[in-house]
Amino acid sequence: MRKPFISFALAALFLSGCATPTLKDHNRKAIENARQIEIIYNAERQHVQHKAGENARAGAGMLGVFGAVGAIAGAATMYGLEKVAKDQSEERTIAFNRELEPLRAGSDMNRDFAERLAELLRAEGRVVKLTEVRRLPGSIVGAREPEPRAPDPVCGAGTCPHASSASPDAVLPLAGNGYQASPGYTPLLLRVNTGYTASQIHYPYEPAVLVESALIDPASHRYLVHHRWDYGGTKDRKTYQLWEDLAADVGRAREQVRGMLAAVNPNDVKKALLDF
């Protein structure tokens, strides 16, 4: 007899959620008025990353059962594992991209995606400009974790707030990152992350594609709307058990993530940022 009540409660929850204005709704007028758009996108760079992972964390945490000394030892062990994973990830990313240098010449997959998006926007009558940058930093595209910094035209003195979808007033450190949009254009930040990741030190490397985007108010440098898509999984995709296996197959490994990115529809970005 409880099932109808549960269904009704869930339906009410979904309906109430739909009625809540989003950041995009809050900025609808500014978004609809964005007729000249500058797509600022990052150049291709494949990332090779593994993490210490939850298994290693749990193992180090078990040392806590031996009291304060065990807890300290566990924390030190976990720190050591995470540092090794971080250092190796950086070294392997550099080595992987060095091997890919001749393959990337004239065929940057991130530029191809940005151009596909630009074509869609132009088809709607918008004026679109493409600007390539080396990297768009931050955990959300264009954003940066709070840190002490010198004054700049966007953030001012002190720390720069971290933007989130729950805070329409969060300030973006756009100019502080050195990527100032052209006068008269609304910046559309497009960060494309591709490469291989292993969730544990001894787990295989899996292909991954992450597309993040944000539309920025050119006057206030605040988010108008932002979105992210995470494409991963191993179904019908080749994984690499060891770093040495991945390093020996860089060409085919890149083609695999290139194919994954090519399958992403840039219309999803347009819809998420600009359509109502």
GROMACS .gro file of C-alpha atoms in nm:
model
  276
    1MET     CA    1   0.000   0.000   0.000
    2ARG     CA    2   0.304   0.227   0.035
    3LYS     CA    3   0.412   0.218  -0.330
    4PRO     CA    4   0.161   0.479  -0.461
    5PHE     CA    5   0.270   0.719  -0.187
    6ILE     CA    6   0.637   0.671  -0.273
    7SER     CA    7   0.570   0.730  -0.643
    8PHE     CA    8   0.369   1.043  -0.566
    9ALA     CA    9   0.646   1.173  -0.338
   10LEU     CA   10   0.911   1.118  -0.604
   11ALA     CA   11   0.698   1.287  -0.868
   12ALA     CA   12   0.649   1.585  -0.637
   13LEU     CA   13   1.024   1.602  -0.578
   14PHE     CA   14   1.101   1.605  -0.950
   15LEU     CA   15   0.836   1.868  -1.019
   16SER     CA   16   0.962   2.091  -0.740
   17GLY     CA   17   1.319   2.053  -0.873
   18CYS     CA   18   1.215   2.161  -1.220
   19ALA     CA   19   1.059   2.478  -1.078
   20THR     CA   20   1.387   2.595  -0.922
   21PRO     CA   21   1.556   2.861  -1.138
   22THR     CA   22   1.900   2.759  -1.257
   23LEU     CA   23   2.205   2.976  -1.315
   24LYS     CA   24   2.119   2.963  -1.685
   25ASP     CA   25   1.763   3.084  -1.618
   26HIS     CA   26   1.899   3.362  -1.399
   27ASN     CA   27   2.113   3.487  -1.690
   28ARG     CA   28   1.872   3.418  -1.975
   29LYS     CA   29   1.863   3.771  -2.116
   30ALA     CA   30   2.242   3.802  -2.129
   31ILE     CA   31   2.275   3.459  -2.290
   32GLU     CA   32   2.015   3.532  -2.556
   33ASN     CA   33   2.191   3.863  -2.635
   34ALA     CA   34   2.526   3.691  -2.696
   35ARG     CA   35   2.545   3.729  -3.073
   36GLN     CA   36   2.925   3.759  -3.103
   37ILE     CA   37   3.104   3.471  -2.934
   38GLU     CA   38   3.474   3.400  -2.892
   39ILE     CA   39   3.546   3.032  -2.831
   40ILE     CA   40   3.858   3.015  -2.615
   41TYR     CA   41   3.978   2.656  -2.621
   42ASN     CA   42   4.285   2.468  -2.502
   43ALA     CA   43   4.530   2.300  -2.735
   44GLU     CA   44   4.542   1.920  -2.733
   45ARG     CA   45   4.745   1.757  -2.457
   46GLN     CA   46   4.695   1.395  -2.360
   47HIS     CA   47   4.695   1.326  -1.987
   48VAL     CA   48   4.824   1.001  -1.834
   49GLN     CA   49   4.714   0.970  -1.475
   50HIS     CA   50   4.691   0.712  -1.203
   51LYS     CA   51   4.587   0.765  -0.845
   52ALA     CA   52   4.669   0.599  -0.516
   53GLY     CA   53   4.298   0.513  -0.505
   54GLU     CA   54   4.057   0.400  -0.238
   55ASN     CA   55   4.216   0.057  -0.191
   56ALA     CA   56   4.549   0.208  -0.095
   57ARG     CA   57   4.373   0.468   0.119
   58ALA     CA   58   4.180   0.198   0.305
   59GLY     CA   59   4.498  -0.004   0.360
   60ALA     CA   60   4.681   0.294   0.502
   61GLY     CA   61   4.377   0.379   0.714
   62MET     CA   62   4.385   0.035   0.877
   63LEU     CA   63   4.708   0.138   1.049
   64GLY     CA   64   4.491   0.363   1.263
   65VAL     CA   65   4.374   0.062   1.464
   66PHE     CA   66   4.718   0.062   1.624
   67GLY     CA   67   4.655   0.396   1.792
   68ALA     CA   68   4.802   0.741   1.739
   69VAL     CA   69   5.135   0.611   1.608
   70GLY     CA   70   4.953   0.387   1.360
   71ALA     CA   71   4.735   0.678   1.245
   72ILE     CA   72   5.043   0.894   1.184
   73ALA     CA   73   5.210   0.610   0.996
   74GLY     CA   74   4.895   0.558   0.789
   75ALA     CA   75   4.876   0.926   0.696
   76ALA     CA   76   5.244   0.929   0.600
   77THR     CA   77   5.198   0.612   0.392
   78MET     CA   78   4.899   0.756   0.207
   79TYR     CA   79   5.081   1.083   0.144
   80GLY     CA   80   5.377   0.890   0.003
   81LEU     CA   81   5.155   0.683  -0.226
   82GLU     CA   82   4.967   0.987  -0.354
   83LYS     CA   83   5.291   1.177  -0.416
   84VAL     CA   84   5.438   0.886  -0.611
   85ALA     CA   85   5.119   0.863  -0.820
   86LYS     CA   86   5.122   1.239  -0.887
   87ASP     CA   87   5.490   1.246  -0.980
   88GLN     CA   88   5.460   0.946  -1.208
   89SER     CA   89   5.149   1.090  -1.373
   90GLU     CA   90   5.332   1.413  -1.454
   91GLU     CA   91   5.638   1.229  -1.587
   92ARG     CA   92   5.430   0.993  -1.800
   93THR     CA   93   5.213   1.272  -1.936
   94ILE     CA   94   5.525   1.458  -2.053
   95ALA     CA   95   5.674   1.143  -2.208
   96PHE     CA   96   5.346   1.047  -2.378
   97ASN     CA   97   5.301   1.391  -2.535
   98ARG     CA   98   5.662   1.402  -2.648
   99GLU     CA   99   5.600   1.087  -2.852
  100LEU     CA  100   5.279   1.234  -2.994
  101GLU     CA  101   5.439   1.560  -3.109
  102PRO     CA  102   5.477   1.460  -3.478
  103LEU     CA  103   5.128   1.303  -3.485
  104ARG     CA  104   4.957   1.617  -3.353
  105ALA     CA  105   5.109   1.849  -3.612
  106GLY     CA  106   4.824   1.989  -3.819
  107SER     CA  107   4.559   1.766  -3.660
  108ASP     CA  108   4.477   1.898  -3.314
  109MET     CA  109   4.160   1.714  -3.205
  110ASN     CA  110   4.056   1.993  -2.965
  111ARG     CA  111   4.069   2.248  -3.246
  112ASP     CA  112   3.858   2.017  -3.462
  113PHE     CA  113   3.593   2.002  -3.188
  114ALA     CA  114   3.598   2.380  -3.139
  115GLU     CA  115   3.552   2.433  -3.513
  116ARG     CA  116   3.256   2.195  -3.521
  117LEU     CA  117   3.096   2.397  -3.242
  118ALA     CA  118   3.172   2.724  -3.423
  119GLU     CA  119   2.998   2.599  -3.738
  120LEU     CA  120   2.679   2.530  -3.539
  121LEU     CA  121   2.682   2.879  -3.387
  122ARG     CA  122   2.746   3.046  -3.723
  123ALA     CA  123   2.455   2.853  -3.874
  124GLU     CA  124   2.232   3.035  -3.623
  125GLY     CA  125   2.359   3.373  -3.740
  126ARG     CA  126   2.617   3.435  -3.468
  127VAL     CA  127   2.958   3.584  -3.533
  128VAL     CA  128   3.219   3.341  -3.398
  129LYS     CA  129   3.591   3.381  -3.336
  130LEU     CA  130   3.826   3.096  -3.234
  131THR     CA  131   4.118   3.154  -2.998
  132GLU     CA  132   4.354   2.874  -2.897
  133VAL     CA  133   4.534   2.883  -2.561
  134ARG     CA  134   4.775   2.635  -2.407
  135ARG     CA  135   4.560   2.545  -2.107
  136LEU     CA  136   4.244   2.656  -1.927
  137PRO     CA  137   4.311   2.587  -1.557
  138GLY     CA  138   4.076   2.503  -1.273
  139SER     CA  139   3.848   2.225  -1.152
  140ILE     CA  140   3.560   2.394  -1.336
  141VAL     CA  141   3.660   2.533  -1.672
  142GLY     CA  142   3.804   2.882  -1.629
  143ALA     CA  143   3.790   2.867  -1.249
  144ARG     CA  144   4.079   2.845  -1.005
  145GLU     CA  145   4.096   2.718  -0.649
  146PRO     CA  146   4.122   3.003  -0.393
  147GLU     CA  147   4.479   3.118  -0.347
  148PRO     CA  148   4.660   3.442  -0.252
  149ARG     CA  149   4.730   3.646  -0.562
  150ALA     CA  150   4.828   3.989  -0.685
  151PRO     CA  151   4.549   4.233  -0.781
  152ASP     CA  152   4.407   4.201  -1.130
  153PRO     CA  153   4.116   4.356  -1.322
  154VAL     CA  154   3.879   4.071  -1.233
  155CYS     CA  155   3.952   3.942  -0.884
  156GLY     CA  156   4.106   4.242  -0.713
  157ALA     CA  157   4.341   4.189  -0.419
  158GLY     CA  158   4.355   3.875  -0.207
  159THR     CA  159   4.186   3.549  -0.300
  160CYS     CA  160   3.978   3.477  -0.604
  161PRO     CA  161   3.648   3.302  -0.524
  162HIS     CA  162   3.587   2.960  -0.673
  163ALA     CA  163   3.284   2.969  -0.901
  164SER     CA  164   3.004   2.716  -0.879
  165SER     CA  165   2.661   2.665  -1.031
  166ALA     CA  166   2.503   2.741  -0.690
  167SER     CA  167   2.654   3.091  -0.680
  168PRO     CA  168   2.564   3.320  -0.971
  169ASP     CA  169   2.774   3.596  -0.811
  170ALA     CA  170   3.099   3.396  -0.802
  171VAL     CA  171   3.374   3.582  -0.986
  172LEU     CA  172   3.574   3.416  -1.262
  173PRO     CA  173   3.948   3.483  -1.275
  174LEU     CA  174   3.933   3.510  -1.654
  175ALA     CA  175   4.169   3.804  -1.699
  176GLY     CA  176   4.388   3.670  -1.419
  177ASN     CA  177   4.445   3.360  -1.630
  178GLY     CA  178   4.568   3.576  -1.914
  179TYR     CA  179   4.281   3.493  -2.150
  180GLN     CA  180   4.097   3.820  -2.206
  181ALA     CA  181   3.817   3.801  -2.462
  182SER     CA  182   3.823   4.031  -2.763
  183PRO     CA  183   3.622   4.355  -2.726
  184GLY     CA  184   3.258   4.308  -2.820
  185TYR     CA  185   3.268   3.928  -2.786
  186THR     CA  186   3.114   3.701  -2.524
  187PRO     CA  187   3.375   3.443  -2.421
  188LEU     CA  188   3.283   3.076  -2.441
  189LEU     CA  189   3.548   2.876  -2.256
  190LEU     CA  190   3.592   2.525  -2.392
  191ARG     CA  191   3.824   2.290  -2.205
  192VAL     CA  192   3.873   1.945  -2.355
  193ASN     CA  193   4.062   1.685  -2.151
  194THR     CA  194   4.164   1.357  -2.316
  195GLY     CA  195   4.397   1.075  -2.223
  196TYR     CA  196   4.422   0.765  -2.006
  197THR     CA  197   4.353   0.721  -1.639
  198ALA     CA  198   4.389   0.438  -1.387
  199SER     CA  199   4.182   0.465  -1.070
  200GLN     CA  200   4.432   0.254  -0.874
  201ILE     CA  201   4.808   0.220  -0.904
  202HIS     CA  202   4.785  -0.138  -1.034
  203TYR     CA  203   4.464  -0.095  -1.237
  204PRO     CA  204   4.471  -0.073  -1.619
  205TYR     CA  205   4.475   0.259  -1.799
  206GLU     CA  206   4.135   0.340  -1.948
  207PRO     CA  207   4.059   0.600  -2.217
  208ALA     CA  208   3.877   0.911  -2.097
  209VAL     CA  209   3.730   1.226  -2.253
  210LEU     CA  210   3.603   1.519  -2.045
  211VAL     CA  211   3.445   1.823  -2.211
  212GLU     CA  212   3.385   2.132  -1.995
  213SER     CA  213   3.234   2.457  -2.115
  214ALA     CA  214   3.126   2.792  -1.978
  215LEU     CA  215   2.972   3.111  -2.114
  216ILE     CA  216   3.108   3.424  -1.946
  217ASP     CA  217   2.959   3.772  -1.901
  218PRO     CA  218   3.213   3.995  -2.081
  219ALA     CA  219   3.135   4.288  -1.848
  220SER     CA  220   3.142   4.124  -1.503
  221HIS     CA  221   3.353   3.818  -1.596
  222ARG     CA  222   3.107   3.598  -1.409
  223TYR     CA  223   2.960   3.266  -1.517
  224LEU     CA  224   2.641   3.293  -1.717
  225VAL     CA  225   2.621   2.913  -1.738
  226HIS     CA  226   2.861   2.620  -1.731
  227HIS     CA  227   2.844   2.247  -1.797
  228ARG     CA  228   3.058   1.933  -1.816
  229TRP     CA  229   3.035   1.597  -1.988
  230ASP     CA  230   3.241   1.295  -1.883
  231TYR     CA  231   3.284   1.022  -2.145
  232GLY     CA  232   3.463   0.710  -2.027
  233GLY     CA  233   3.413   0.341  -1.977
  234THR     CA  234   3.581   0.043  -2.132
  235LYS     CA  235   3.307  -0.112  -2.344
  236ASP     CA  236   3.457  -0.201  -2.683
  237ARG     CA  237   3.764   0.007  -2.596
  238LYS     CA  238   4.123  -0.098  -2.550
  239THR     CA  239   4.280  -0.063  -2.206
  240TYR     CA  240   4.646  -0.090  -2.110
  241GLN     CA  241   4.746  -0.294  -1.808
  242LEU     CA  242   5.086  -0.128  -1.769
  243TRP     CA  243   5.235   0.211  -1.846
  244GLU     CA  244   5.490   0.036  -2.065
  245ASP     CA  245   5.206  -0.108  -2.276
  246LEU     CA  246   5.054   0.238  -2.323
  247ALA     CA  247   5.391   0.399  -2.399
  248ALA     CA  248   5.457   0.141  -2.670
  249ASP     CA  249   5.124   0.212  -2.844
  250VAL     CA  250   5.093   0.592  -2.836
  251GLY     CA  251   4.965   0.627  -3.193
  252ARG     CA  252   4.674   0.385  -3.160
  253ALA     CA  253   4.605   0.507  -2.806
  254ARG     CA  254   4.564   0.864  -2.933
  255GLU     CA  255   4.343   0.751  -3.220
  256GLN     CA  256   4.114   0.580  -2.971
  257VAL     CA  257   4.048   0.895  -2.767
  258ARG     CA  258   4.034   1.097  -3.090
  259GLY     CA  259   3.750   0.872  -3.203
  260MET     CA  260   3.575   0.913  -2.867
  261LEU     CA  261   3.594   1.293  -2.892
  262ALA     CA  262   3.478   1.287  -3.254
  263ALA     CA  263   3.168   1.098  -3.137
  264VAL     CA  264   3.078   1.376  -2.892
  265ASN     CA  265   2.810   1.599  -3.042
  266PRO     CA  266   2.907   1.971  -3.015
  267ASN     CA  267   2.535   2.044  -3.033
  268ASP     CA  268   2.521   1.923  -2.671
  269VAL     CA  269   2.748   2.214  -2.577
  270LYS     CA  270   2.536   2.461  -2.772
  271LYS     CA  271   2.214   2.335  -2.613
  272ALA     CA  272   2.353   2.338  -2.260
  273LEU     CA  273   2.496   2.690  -2.286
  274LEU     CA  274   2.275   2.880  -2.530
  275ASP     CA  275   1.941   2.710  -2.594
  276PHE     CA  276   1.620   2.750  -2.392
   0.00000   0.00000   0.00000
